[in-house]
Coordinates of C-alpha atoms in Angstrom, one line a residue:
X1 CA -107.5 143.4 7.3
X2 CA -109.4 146.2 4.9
X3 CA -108.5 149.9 5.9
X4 CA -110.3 152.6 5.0
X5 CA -107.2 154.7 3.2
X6 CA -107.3 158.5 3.0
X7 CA -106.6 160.4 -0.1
X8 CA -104.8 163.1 1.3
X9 CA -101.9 160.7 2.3
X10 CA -98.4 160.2 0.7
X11 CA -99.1 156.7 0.1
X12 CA -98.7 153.5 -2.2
X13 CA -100.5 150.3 -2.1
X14 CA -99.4 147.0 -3.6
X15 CA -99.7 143.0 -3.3
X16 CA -97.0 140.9 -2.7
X17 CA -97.4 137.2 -2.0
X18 CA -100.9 137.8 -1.5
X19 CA -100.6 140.1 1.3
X20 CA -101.4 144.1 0.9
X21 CA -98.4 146.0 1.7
X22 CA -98.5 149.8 2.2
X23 CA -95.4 152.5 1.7
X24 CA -95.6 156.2 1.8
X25 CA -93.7 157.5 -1.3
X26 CA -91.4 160.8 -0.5
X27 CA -93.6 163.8 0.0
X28 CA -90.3 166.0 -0.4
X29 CA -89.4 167.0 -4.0
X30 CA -85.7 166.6 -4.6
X31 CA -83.9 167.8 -7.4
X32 CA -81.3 166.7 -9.3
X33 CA -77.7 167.9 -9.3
X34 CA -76.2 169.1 -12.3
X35 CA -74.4 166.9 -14.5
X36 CA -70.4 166.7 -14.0
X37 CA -68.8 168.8 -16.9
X38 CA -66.0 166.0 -18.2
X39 CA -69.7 163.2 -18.5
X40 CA -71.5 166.0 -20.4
X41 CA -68.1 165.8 -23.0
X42 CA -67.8 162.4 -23.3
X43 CA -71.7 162.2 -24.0
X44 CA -71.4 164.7 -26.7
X45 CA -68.4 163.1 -28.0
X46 CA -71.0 159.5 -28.3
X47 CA -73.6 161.7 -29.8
X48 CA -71.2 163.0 -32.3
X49 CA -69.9 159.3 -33.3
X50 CA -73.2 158.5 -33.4
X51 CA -74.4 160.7 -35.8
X52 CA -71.6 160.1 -38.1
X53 CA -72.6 156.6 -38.1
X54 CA -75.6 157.3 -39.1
X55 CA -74.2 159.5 -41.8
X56 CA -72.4 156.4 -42.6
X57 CA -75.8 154.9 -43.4
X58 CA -77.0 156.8 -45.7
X59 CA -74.0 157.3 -47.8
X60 CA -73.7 154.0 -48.5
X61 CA -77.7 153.4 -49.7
X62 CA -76.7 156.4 -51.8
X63 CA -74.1 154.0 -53.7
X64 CA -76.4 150.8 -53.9
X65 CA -74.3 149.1 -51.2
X66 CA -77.4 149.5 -48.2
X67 CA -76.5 146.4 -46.7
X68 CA -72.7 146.4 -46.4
X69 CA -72.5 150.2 -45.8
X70 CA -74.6 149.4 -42.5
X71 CA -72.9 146.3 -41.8
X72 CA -69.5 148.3 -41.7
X73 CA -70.9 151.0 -39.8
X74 CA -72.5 149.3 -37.1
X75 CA -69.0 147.6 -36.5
X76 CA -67.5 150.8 -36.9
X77 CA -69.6 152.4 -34.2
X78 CA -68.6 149.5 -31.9
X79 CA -65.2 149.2 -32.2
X80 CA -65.4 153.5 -31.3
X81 CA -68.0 153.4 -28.8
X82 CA -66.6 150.3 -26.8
X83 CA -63.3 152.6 -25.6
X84 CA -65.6 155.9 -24.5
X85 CA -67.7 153.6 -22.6
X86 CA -64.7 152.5 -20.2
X87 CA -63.9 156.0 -20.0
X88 CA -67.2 156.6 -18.5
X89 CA -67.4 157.5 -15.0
X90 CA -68.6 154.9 -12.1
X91 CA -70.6 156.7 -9.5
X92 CA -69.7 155.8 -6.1
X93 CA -72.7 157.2 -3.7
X94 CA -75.7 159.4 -4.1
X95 CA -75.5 163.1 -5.1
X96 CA -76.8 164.8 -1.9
X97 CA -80.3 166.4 -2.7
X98 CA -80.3 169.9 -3.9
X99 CA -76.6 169.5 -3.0
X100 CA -74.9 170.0 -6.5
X101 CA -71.7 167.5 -6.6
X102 CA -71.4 166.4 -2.6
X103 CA -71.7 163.0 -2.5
X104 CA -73.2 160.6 0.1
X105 CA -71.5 157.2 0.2
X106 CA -73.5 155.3 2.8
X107 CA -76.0 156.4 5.8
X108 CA -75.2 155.3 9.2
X109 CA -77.9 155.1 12.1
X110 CA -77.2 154.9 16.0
X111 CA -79.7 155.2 18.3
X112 CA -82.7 153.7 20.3
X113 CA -86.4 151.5 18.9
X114 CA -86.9 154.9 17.2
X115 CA -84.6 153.6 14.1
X116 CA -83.7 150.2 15.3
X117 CA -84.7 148.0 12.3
X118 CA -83.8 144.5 14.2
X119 CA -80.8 144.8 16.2
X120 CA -82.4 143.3 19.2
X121 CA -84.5 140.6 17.7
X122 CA -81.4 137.8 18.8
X123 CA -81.1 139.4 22.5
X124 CA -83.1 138.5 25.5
X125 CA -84.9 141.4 26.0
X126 CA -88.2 142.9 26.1
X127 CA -87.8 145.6 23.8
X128 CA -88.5 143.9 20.9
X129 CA -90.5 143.8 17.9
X130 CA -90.1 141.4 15.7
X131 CA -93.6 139.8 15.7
X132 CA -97.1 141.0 14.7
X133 CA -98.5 143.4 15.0
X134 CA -95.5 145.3 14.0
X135 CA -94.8 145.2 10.4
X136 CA -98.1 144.7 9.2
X137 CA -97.8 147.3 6.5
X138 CA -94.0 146.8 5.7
X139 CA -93.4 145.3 2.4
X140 CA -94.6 141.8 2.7
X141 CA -96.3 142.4 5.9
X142 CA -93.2 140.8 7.7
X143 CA -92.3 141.8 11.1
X144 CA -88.5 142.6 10.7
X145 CA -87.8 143.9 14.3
X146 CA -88.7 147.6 13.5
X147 CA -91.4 149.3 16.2
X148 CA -94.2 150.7 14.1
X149 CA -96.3 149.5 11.6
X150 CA -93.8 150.0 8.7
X151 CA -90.6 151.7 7.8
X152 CA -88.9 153.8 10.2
X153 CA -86.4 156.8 9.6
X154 CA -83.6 155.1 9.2
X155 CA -85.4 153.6 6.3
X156 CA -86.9 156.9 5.1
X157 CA -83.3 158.6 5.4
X158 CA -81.5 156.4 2.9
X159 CA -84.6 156.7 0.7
X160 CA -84.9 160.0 0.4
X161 CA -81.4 160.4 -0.1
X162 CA -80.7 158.0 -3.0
X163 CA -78.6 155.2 -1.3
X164 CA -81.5 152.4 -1.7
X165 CA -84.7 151.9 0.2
X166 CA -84.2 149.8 3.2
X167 CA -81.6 150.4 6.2
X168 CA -80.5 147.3 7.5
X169 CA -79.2 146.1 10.6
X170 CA -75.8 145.6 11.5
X171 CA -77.0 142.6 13.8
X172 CA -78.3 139.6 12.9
X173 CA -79.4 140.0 9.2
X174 CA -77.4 138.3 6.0
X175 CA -75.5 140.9 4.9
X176 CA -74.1 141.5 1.5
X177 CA -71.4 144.0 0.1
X178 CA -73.9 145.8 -1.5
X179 CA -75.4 146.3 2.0
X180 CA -72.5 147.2 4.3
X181 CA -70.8 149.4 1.5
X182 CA -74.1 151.8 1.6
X183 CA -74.4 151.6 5.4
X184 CA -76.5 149.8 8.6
X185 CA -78.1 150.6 11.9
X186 CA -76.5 149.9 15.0
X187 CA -79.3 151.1 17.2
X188 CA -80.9 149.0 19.9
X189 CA -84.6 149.7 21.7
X190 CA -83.7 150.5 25.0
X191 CA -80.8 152.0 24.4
X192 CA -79.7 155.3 26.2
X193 CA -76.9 158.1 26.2
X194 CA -76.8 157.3 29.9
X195 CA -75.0 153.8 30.7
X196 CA -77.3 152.8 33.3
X197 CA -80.7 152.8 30.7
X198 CA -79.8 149.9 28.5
X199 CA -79.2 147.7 31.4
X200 CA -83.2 146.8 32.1
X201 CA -83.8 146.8 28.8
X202 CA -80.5 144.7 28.0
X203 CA -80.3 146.8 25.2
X204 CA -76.8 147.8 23.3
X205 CA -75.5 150.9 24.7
X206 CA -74.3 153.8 23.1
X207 CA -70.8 152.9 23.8
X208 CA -71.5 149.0 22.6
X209 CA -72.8 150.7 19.4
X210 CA -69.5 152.7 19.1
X211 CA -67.9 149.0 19.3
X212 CA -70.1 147.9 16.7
X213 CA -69.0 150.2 14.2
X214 CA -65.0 149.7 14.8
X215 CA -66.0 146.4 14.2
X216 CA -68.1 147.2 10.8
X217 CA -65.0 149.3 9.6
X218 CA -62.6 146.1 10.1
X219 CA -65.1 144.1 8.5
X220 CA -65.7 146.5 5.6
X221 CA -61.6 146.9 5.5
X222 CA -61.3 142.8 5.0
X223 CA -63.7 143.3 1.8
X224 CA -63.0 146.2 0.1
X225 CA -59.4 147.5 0.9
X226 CA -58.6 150.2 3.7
X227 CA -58.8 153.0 0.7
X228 CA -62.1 152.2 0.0
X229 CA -63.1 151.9 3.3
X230 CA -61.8 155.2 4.0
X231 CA -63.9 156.7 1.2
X232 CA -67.2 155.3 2.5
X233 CA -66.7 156.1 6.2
X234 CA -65.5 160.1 5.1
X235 CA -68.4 160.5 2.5
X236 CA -71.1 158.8 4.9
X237 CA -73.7 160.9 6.7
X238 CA -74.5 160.0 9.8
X239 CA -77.7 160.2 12.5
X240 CA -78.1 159.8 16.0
X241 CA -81.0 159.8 17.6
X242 CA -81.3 158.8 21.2
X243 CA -82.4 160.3 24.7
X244 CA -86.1 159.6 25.2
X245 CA -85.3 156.6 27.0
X246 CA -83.0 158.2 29.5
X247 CA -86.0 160.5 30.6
X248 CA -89.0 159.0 30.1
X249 CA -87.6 155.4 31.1
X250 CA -85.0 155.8 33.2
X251 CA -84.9 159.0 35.1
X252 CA -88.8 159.6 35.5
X253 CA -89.4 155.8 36.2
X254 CA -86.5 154.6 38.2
X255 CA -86.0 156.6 41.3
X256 CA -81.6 155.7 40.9
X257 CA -80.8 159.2 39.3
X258 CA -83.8 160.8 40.9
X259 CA -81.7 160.4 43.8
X260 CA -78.3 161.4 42.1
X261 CA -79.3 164.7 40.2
X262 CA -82.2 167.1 40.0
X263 CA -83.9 167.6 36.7
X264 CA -81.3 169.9 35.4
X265 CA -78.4 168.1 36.5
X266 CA -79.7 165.0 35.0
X267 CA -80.0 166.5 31.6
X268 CA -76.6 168.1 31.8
X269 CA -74.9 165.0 32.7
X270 CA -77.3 163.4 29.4
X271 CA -75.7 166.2 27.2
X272 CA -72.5 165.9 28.2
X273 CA -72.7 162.0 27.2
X274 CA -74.0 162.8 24.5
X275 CA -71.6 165.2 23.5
X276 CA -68.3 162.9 24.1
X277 CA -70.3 160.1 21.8
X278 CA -70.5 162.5 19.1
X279 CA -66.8 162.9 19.3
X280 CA -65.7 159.2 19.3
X281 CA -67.9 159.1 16.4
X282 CA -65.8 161.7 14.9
X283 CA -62.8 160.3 16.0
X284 CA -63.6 156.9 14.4
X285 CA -64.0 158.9 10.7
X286 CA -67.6 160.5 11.0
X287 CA -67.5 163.8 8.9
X288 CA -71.0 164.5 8.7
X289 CA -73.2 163.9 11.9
X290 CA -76.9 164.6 12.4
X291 CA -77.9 164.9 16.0
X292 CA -81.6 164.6 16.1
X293 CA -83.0 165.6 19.3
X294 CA -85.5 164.3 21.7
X295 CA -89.0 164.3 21.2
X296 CA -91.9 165.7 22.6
X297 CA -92.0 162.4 25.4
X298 CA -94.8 163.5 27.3
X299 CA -97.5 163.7 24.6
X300 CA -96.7 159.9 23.8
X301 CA -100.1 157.7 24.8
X302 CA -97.7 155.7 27.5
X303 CA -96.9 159.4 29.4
X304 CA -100.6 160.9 29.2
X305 CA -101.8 157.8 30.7
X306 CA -99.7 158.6 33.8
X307 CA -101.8 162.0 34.0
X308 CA -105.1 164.0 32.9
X309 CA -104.4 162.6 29.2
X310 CA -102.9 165.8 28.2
X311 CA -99.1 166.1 27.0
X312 CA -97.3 165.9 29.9
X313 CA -95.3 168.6 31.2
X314 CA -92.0 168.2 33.4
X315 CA -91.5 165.4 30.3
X316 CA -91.3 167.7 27.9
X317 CA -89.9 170.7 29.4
X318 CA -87.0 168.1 30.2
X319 CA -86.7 167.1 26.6
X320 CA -86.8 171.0 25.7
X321 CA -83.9 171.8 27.9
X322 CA -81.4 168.6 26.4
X323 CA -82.4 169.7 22.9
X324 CA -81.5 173.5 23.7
X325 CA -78.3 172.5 25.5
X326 CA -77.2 170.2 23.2
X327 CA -77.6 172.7 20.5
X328 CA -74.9 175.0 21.9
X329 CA -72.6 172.3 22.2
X330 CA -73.3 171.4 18.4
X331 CA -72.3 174.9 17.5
X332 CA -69.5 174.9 19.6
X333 CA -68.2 171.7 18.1
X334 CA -68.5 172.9 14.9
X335 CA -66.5 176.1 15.8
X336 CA -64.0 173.7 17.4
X337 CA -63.4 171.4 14.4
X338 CA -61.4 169.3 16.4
X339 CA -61.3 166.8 13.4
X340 CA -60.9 168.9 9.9
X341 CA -63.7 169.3 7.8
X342 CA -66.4 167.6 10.3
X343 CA -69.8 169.1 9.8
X344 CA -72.6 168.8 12.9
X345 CA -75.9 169.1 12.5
X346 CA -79.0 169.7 15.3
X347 CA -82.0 168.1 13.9
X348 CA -85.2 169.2 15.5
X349 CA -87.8 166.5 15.7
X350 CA -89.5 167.7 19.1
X351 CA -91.7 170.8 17.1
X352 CA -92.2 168.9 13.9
X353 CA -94.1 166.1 16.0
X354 CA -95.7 168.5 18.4
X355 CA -97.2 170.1 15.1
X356 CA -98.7 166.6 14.0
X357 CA -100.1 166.1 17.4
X358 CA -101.2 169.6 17.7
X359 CA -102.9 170.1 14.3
X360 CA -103.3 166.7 13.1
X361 CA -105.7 167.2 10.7
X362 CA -103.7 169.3 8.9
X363 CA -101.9 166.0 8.1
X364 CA -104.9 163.8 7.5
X365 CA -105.2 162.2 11.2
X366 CA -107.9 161.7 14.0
X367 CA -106.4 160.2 16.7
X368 CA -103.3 161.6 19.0
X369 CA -103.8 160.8 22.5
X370 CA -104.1 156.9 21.8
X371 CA -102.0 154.3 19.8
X372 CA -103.4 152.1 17.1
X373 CA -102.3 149.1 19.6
X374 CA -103.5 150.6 22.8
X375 CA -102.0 153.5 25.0
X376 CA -101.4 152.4 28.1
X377 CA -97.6 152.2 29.8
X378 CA -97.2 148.4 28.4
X379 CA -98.7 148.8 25.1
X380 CA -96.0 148.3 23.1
X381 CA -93.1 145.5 22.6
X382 CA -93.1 142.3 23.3
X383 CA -96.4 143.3 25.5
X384 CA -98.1 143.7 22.4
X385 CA -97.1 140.6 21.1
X386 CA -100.2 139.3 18.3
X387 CA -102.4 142.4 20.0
X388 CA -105.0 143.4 17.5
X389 CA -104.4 146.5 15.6
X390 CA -106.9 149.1 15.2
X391 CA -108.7 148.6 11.4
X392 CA -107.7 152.8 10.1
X393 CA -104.0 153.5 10.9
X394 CA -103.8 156.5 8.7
X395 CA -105.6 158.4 11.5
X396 CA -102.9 158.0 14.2
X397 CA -99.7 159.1 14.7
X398 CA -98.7 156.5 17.2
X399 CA -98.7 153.0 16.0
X400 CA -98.0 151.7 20.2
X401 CA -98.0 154.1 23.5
X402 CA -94.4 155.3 22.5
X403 CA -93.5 155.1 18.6
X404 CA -95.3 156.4 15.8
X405 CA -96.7 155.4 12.3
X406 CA -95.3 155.3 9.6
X407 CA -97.1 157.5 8.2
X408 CA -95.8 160.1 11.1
X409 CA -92.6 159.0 10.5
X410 CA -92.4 159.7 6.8
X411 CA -94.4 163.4 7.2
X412 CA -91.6 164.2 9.7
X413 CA -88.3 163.2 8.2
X414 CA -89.5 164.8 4.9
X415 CA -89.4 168.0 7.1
X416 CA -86.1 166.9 9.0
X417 CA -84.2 166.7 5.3
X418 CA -86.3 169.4 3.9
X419 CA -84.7 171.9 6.8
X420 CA -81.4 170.3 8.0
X421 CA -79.5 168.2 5.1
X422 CA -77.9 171.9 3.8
X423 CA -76.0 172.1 7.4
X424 CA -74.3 168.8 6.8
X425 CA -73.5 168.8 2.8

């Protein structure tokens, strides 16, 4: 399928296997930490041999002996160089960007179809996405199980941070050491900080997540040594990004909590779940937690078409009020510091998608009210299944009527690192 592609886009093009694939390089310019002081000295120190070697060189020619003088050397420069080399450093995890020495060893993802990359392809559910359309622009073109077009934020997270480019899931995928030691998703589409939203869906709750990752850590433990294992769970950063489907699927759709709690009730029995995840998290070795709030649920194509086709309101003043009361409890858990040295993070992503959808051509799109596969309530998932895709995805931000682009998705977690990653380094 030819797409007209706009030139104002972050964006890369290539062919593999015969089939265009299209990623969105890193808008964000990162810079790079200092050099440690004691690699800076044993570079010098090579530089110096080096030289002398070369020194070497030329003192011989001087005395007719060219040939042996280099022969000599060049073992000479071995047999010194071979010893500094051991001595060299091995990096264990990324430098955090603009983050001087703090080191990220891994990046850890728990959550709903926002950053599920194919936890749910093996469960008998409808919240999956692991045929086309989806996938259509991921590398290959391969449906994988991740809702959108492309790479999600999970993906763009461990990107932009330097751990590598794709973030795997824990479920279901051939994993290698080289994947679990730099971290996995355990989210599930569906998937809810209430108990009772996973169950239409069949979706792995929070708490199943939770299990999930004590079961990673033995895993990880039986590979690598409990040490090590240690290291990687203390120097990992962590995301979690759930609570759309508790409102927008659950509470405004089934009438069960309707019935239980008001609106504001609801949302503080949601924060307060939400609030005791993050602390089993922390309690299972999380230092460094990024709660990423909910977004803007009522101007996605599947909650306008329920109204006048405008954002709709009661949605998002009830994903207003979670994100501002979860926000206190942030800060008050990072006044607590029940677990030493724990850093929490609010992550805002409800304003830097509202400011897509309200100026989107300030970002190169056309269309906000409508996904490229439709917009109606059942547009997406497994209803979507081999659907036709619209021909210019660069002009929406929604890919179905609930997730966006990929193109969305990159503009907006360049902003999220660009104006949170300092709170949790």
């Amino acid at each position: 399928m030819q797409r007209s592609e706009q030139p104002t886009t972050c964006m890369i093009t290539s062919s593999r296997g015969g089939a265009r694939a299209r990623t969105f390089a890193p808008c964000l310019a990162i810079k790079s930490p200092g050099r440690d002081p004691s690699s800076v000295r044993q570079e010098d120190i090579l530089s110096v041999m080096i030289n002398e070697s070369r020194e070497s060189v030329v003192q011989s020619a001087t005395m007719g002996s060219l040939r042996r003088g280099l022969l000599a050397s060049l073992a000479l420069l071995f047999v010194n160089l071979l010893p500094m080399a051991l001595l060299l450093p091995v990096a264990h995890g990324a430098p955090a960007a603009g983050t001087g020495k703090t080191k990220i060893s891994a990046v850890f993802v728990f959550g709903d179809s926002i950053v599920d990359p194919g936890n749910n392809n093996n469960r008998l559910t409808e919240a999956r996405a692991d045929f086309p359309p989806y996938g259509e622009d991921f590398p290959g073109g391969v449906a994988t199980g991740r809702f959108s077009n492309g790479k999600v934020p999970g993906d763009m997270f461990a990107s932009r941070l330097g751990i590598k480019e794709l973030l795997p899931p824990y479920i279901g995928s051939d994993l290698q050491l080289s994947d679990l030691i730099t971290g996995v998703v355990f989210a599930s589409g569906g998937s809810g900080y209430d108990p009772l939203t996973s169950i239409p869906a069949t979706a792995i709750s929070s708490t199943g997540q939770l299990d999930l990752f004590l079961d990673y850590k033995e895993k990880l433990k039986a590979l690598v040594g409990e040490e090590e294992m240690a290291r990687v769970i203390s120097e990992g950063i962590y995301f979690t990004v759930m609570g759309a489907n508790d409102l927008a699927n659950n509470y405004f759709t089934i009438p069960l909590r309707r019935h239980q709690y008001d609106l504001p009730s609801y949302v503080e029995f949601l924060v307060s779940s939400a609030v005791n995840f993050t602390m089993k998290l922390n309690e299972m070795g999380a230092k460094r937690i990024g709660f990423i709030g909910i977004p803007p649920i009522g101007c996605c194509p599947s909650q306008r078409e329920l109204g006048s086709r405008e954002c709709e309101p009661m949605r998002n003043q009830a994903a207003q009020l979670f994100n501002s009361e979860i926000t206190k409890e942030i800060n008050r858990l990072n006044a607590e510091q029940s677990v030493p040295g724990s850093k929490f993070a609010y992550i805002d992503i409800y304003y830097n998608l509202l400011d897509l959808i309200q100026q989107p051509g300030l970002y190169g799109f056309k269309e906000v009210t409508e996904g490229c596969c439709g917009s109606t309530v059942l547009n997406a998932a497994i209803f979507i299944k081999n659907h036709p895709a619209c021909p210019n995805v660069y002009d929406y931000i929604f890919w179905d009527s609930f997730h966006p682009t990929e193109k969305a998705y990159s503009i907006v977690v360049d902003k999220l690192i660009q104006q949170n990653m300092q709170y949790l380094m």
